[in-house]
Short mmCIF file of C-alpha atoms in Angstrom, two decimals:
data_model
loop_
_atom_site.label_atom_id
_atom_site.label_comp_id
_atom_site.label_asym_id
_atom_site.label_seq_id
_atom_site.Cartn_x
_atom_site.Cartn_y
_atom_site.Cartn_z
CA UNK N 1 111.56 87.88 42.93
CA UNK N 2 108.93 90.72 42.67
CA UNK N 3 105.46 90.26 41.87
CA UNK N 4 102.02 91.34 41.76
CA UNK N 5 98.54 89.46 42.35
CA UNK N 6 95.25 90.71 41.74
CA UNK N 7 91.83 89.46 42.52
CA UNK N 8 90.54 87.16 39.93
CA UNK N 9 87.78 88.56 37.56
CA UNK N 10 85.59 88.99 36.07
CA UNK N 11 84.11 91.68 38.18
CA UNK N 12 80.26 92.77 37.20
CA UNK N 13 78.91 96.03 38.99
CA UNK N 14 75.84 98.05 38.32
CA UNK N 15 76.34 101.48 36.78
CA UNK N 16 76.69 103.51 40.32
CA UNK N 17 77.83 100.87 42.33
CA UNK N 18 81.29 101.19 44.58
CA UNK N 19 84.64 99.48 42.62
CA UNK N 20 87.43 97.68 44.23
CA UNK N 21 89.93 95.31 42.87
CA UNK N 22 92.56 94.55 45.07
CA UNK N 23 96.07 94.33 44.13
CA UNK N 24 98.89 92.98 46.61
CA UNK N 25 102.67 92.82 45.50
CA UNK N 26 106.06 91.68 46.93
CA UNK N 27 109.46 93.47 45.84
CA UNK N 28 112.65 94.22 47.22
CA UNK N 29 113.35 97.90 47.99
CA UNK N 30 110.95 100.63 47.55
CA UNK N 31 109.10 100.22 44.25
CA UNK N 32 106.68 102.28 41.84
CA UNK N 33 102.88 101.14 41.30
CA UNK N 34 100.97 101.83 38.74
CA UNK N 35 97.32 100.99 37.73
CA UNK N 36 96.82 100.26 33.61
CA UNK N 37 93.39 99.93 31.93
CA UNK N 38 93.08 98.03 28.50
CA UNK N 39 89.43 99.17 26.47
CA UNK N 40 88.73 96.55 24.28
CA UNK N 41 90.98 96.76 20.91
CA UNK N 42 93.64 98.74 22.52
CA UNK N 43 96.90 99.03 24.29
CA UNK N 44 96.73 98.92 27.90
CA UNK N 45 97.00 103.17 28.86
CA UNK N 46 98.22 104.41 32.45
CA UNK N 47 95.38 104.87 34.56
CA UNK N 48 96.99 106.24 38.03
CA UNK N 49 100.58 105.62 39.57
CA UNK N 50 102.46 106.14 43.43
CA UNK N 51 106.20 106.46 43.71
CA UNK N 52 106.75 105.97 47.69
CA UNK N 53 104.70 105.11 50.81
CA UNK N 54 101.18 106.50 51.66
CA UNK N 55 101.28 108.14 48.22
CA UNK N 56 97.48 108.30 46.75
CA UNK N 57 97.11 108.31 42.57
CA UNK N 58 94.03 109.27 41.43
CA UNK N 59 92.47 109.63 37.64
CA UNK N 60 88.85 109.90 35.95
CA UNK N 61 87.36 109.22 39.60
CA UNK N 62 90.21 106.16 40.38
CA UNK N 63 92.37 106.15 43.63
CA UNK N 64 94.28 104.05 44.79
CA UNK N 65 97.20 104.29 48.15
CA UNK N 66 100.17 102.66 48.25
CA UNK N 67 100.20 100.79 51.43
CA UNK N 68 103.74 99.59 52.52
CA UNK N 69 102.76 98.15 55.47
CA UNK N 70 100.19 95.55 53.90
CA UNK N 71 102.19 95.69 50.75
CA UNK N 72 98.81 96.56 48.92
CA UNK N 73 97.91 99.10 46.31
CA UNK N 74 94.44 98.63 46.12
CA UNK N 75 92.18 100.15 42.91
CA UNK N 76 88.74 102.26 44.28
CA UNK N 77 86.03 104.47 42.43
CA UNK N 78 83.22 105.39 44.11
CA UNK N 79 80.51 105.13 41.03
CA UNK N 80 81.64 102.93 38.26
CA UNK N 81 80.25 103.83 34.59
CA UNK N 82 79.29 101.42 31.74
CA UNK N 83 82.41 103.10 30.00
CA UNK N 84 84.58 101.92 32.67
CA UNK N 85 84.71 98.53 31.34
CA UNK N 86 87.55 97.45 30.49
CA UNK N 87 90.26 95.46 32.15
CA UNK N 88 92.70 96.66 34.88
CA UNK N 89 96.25 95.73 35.58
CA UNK N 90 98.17 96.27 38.72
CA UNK N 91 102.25 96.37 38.10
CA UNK N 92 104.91 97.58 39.59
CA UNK N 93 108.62 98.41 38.96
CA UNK N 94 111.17 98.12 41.29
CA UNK N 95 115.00 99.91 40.37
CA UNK N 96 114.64 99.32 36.90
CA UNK N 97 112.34 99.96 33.81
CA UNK N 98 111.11 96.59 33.99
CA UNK N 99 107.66 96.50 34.48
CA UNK N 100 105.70 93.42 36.59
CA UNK N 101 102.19 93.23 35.62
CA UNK N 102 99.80 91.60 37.97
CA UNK N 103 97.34 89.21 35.49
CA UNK N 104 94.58 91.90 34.58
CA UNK N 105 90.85 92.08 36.34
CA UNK N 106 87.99 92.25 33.87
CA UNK N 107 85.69 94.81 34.88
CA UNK N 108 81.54 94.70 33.38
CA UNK N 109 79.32 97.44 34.43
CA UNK N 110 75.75 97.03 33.80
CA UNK N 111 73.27 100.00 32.87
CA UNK D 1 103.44 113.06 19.09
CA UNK D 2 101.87 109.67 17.40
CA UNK D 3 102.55 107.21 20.01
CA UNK D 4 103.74 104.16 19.28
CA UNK D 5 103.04 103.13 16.34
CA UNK D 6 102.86 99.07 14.93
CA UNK D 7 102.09 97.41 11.83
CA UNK D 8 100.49 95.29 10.70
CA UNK D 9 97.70 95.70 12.86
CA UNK D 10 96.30 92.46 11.93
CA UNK D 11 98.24 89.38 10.24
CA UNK D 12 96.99 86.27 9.04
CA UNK D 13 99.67 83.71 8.17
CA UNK D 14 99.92 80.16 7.62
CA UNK D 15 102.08 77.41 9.69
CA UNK D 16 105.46 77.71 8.68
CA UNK D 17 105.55 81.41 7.28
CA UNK D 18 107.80 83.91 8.68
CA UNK D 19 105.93 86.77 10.28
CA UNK D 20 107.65 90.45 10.92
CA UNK D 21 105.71 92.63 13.50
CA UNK D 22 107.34 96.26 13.41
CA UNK D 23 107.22 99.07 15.88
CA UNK D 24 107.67 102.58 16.14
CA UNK D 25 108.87 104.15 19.93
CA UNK D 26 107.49 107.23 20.62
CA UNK D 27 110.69 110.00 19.44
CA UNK D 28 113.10 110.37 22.29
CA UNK D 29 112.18 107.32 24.25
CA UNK D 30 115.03 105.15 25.24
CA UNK D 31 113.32 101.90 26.41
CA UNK D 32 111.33 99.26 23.91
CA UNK D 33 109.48 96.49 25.31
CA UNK D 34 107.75 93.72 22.99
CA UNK D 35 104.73 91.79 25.18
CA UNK D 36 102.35 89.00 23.81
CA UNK D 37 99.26 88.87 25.11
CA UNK D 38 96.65 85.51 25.18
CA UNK D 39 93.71 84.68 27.18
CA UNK D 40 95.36 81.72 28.62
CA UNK D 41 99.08 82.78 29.41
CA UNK D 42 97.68 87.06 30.10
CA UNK D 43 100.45 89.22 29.00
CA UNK D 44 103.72 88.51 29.07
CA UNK D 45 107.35 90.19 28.81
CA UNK D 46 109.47 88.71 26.06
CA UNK D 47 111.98 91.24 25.37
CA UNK D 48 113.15 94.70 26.13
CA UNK D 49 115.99 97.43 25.15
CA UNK D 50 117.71 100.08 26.25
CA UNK D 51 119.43 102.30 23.93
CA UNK D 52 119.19 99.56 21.39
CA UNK D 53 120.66 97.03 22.97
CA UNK D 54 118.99 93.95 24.21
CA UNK D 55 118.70 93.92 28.08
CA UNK D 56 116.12 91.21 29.06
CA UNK D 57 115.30 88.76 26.21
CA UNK D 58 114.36 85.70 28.93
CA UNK D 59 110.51 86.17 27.84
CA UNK D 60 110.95 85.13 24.55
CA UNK D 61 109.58 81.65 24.10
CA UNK D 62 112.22 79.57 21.78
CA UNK D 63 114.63 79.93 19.07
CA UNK D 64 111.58 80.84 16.44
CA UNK D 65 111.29 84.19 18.18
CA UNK D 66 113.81 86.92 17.37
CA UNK D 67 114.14 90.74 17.80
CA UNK D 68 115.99 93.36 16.99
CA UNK D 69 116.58 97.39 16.96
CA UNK D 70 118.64 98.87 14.12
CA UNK D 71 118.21 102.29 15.32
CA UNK D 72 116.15 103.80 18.13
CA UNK D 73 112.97 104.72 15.58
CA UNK D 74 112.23 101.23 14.76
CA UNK D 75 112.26 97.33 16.07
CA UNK D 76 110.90 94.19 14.54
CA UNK D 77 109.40 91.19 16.24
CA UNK D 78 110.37 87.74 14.12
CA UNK D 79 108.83 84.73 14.22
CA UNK D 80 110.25 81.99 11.42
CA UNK D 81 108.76 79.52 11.02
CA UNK D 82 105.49 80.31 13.16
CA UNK D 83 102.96 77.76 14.24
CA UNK D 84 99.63 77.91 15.88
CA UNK D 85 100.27 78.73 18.98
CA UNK D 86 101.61 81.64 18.26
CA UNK D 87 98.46 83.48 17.69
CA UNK D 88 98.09 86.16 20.33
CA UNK D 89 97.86 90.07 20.17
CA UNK D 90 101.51 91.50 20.24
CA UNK D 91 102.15 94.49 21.89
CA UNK D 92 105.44 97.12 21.84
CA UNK D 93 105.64 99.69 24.52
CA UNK D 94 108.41 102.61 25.05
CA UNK D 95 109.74 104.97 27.78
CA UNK D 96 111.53 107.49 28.42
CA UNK D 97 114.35 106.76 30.85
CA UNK D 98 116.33 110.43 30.53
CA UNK D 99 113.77 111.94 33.04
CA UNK D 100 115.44 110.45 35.76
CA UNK D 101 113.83 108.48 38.73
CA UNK D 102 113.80 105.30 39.66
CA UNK D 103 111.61 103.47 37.48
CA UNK D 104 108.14 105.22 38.09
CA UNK D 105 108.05 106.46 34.33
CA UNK D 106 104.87 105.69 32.15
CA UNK D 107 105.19 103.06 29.85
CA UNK D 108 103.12 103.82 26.46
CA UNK D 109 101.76 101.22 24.65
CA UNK D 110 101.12 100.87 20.84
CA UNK D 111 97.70 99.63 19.61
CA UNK D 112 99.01 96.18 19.09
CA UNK D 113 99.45 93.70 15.94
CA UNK D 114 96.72 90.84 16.43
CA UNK D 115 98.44 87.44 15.04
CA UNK D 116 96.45 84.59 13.23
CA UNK D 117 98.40 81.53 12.38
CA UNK D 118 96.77 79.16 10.62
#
């Protein structure tokens, strides 16, 4: 069945300091990926999305490339800010409406 | 537009109460998910519809846990009786489906009811 995996958190950065959190999924057919971020208190909000191969989404300083060939879609900002903590889910969809959610990476940046 | 929109935002119950969670799709969207969300299990898909109608309801836990949609401004979450474990945050979501595509639609997410059971 489909499915998405994401590194394990948490994930604690210095304000200015590079951001990855890699996200790796396996579906049948040619899905959609999508990046969410959840602030504390809320609902988790779209952050960035790709529809096909080599696609980038980018947001508020986020990229990320959908990478068919290493089945990756992996989430980059260059300088992270304090207010960028939060936690981040990879998912995908895949023919249907049905969205997989990878298990969520807690992100702390430090002033 | 509002959003989704869910209430209570907090409940506290005791073991054995009946607990209604409500939602509110955002106008025009077709699609309603209900998630739960704890630290131990992360968040997890127990039901969704399309056009009212239950498609997917293999999330929800056991026979405790029931949902419906009357109409397509409004679905309710049951629990009866709850227990314990069932403290979590609870989360609806909508989309819209009618723009077409193959799945890469947004999926908006209310501000979630946080459940205490006692």
């Amino acid at each position: 069945g489909n499915s998405v995996t994401q590194m394990e958190g948490p994930v604690t950065l210095s304000e200015e300091a590079f951001l990855t959190i890699n996200c790796t999924y396996t579906a049948t057919g040619y899905p959609s990926l999508f990046w969410y971020v959840q602030y504390p208190g809320e609902g988790l909000q779209l952050l960035l999305k790709a529809t096909k191969a080599d696609d980038k989404g980018s947001n508020k300083g986020f990229e990320a490339t959908y990478r068919k060939e290493t089945t990756s879609f992996h989430l980059e900002k260059g300088s992270v800010q304090v207010s960028d903590s939060a936690v981040y889910f990879c998912a995908l969809t895949s023919g249907t409406y049905k969205y997989i959610f990878g298990t969520g990476t807690r992100l702390k940046v430090l002033a | 537009d509002a959003g989704v929109i869910q209430s209570p935002r907090h409940e506290v119950t005791e073991m054995g109460q009946e607990v209604t969670l409500r939602c509110k799709p955002i106008s025009g969207h077709d699609y309603l998910f209900w998630y739960r969300q704890t630290m131990m299990r992360g968040l997890e898909l127990l039901i969704y519809f399309n056009n009212n109608v239950p498609i997917d309801d293999s999330g929800m836990p056991e026979d405790r846990f029931s949902a419906k949609m009357p109409n397509a401004s409004f679905s309710t979450l049951k629990i009866q009786p709850s227990e314990p474990r069932d403290s979590a945050v609870y989360f609806c979501a909508s989309i819209s489906g009618r723009q077409g595509g193959t799945g890469g639609n947004e999926q908006f997410f209310g501000p979630g009811t946080r459940l205490t059971v006692l």
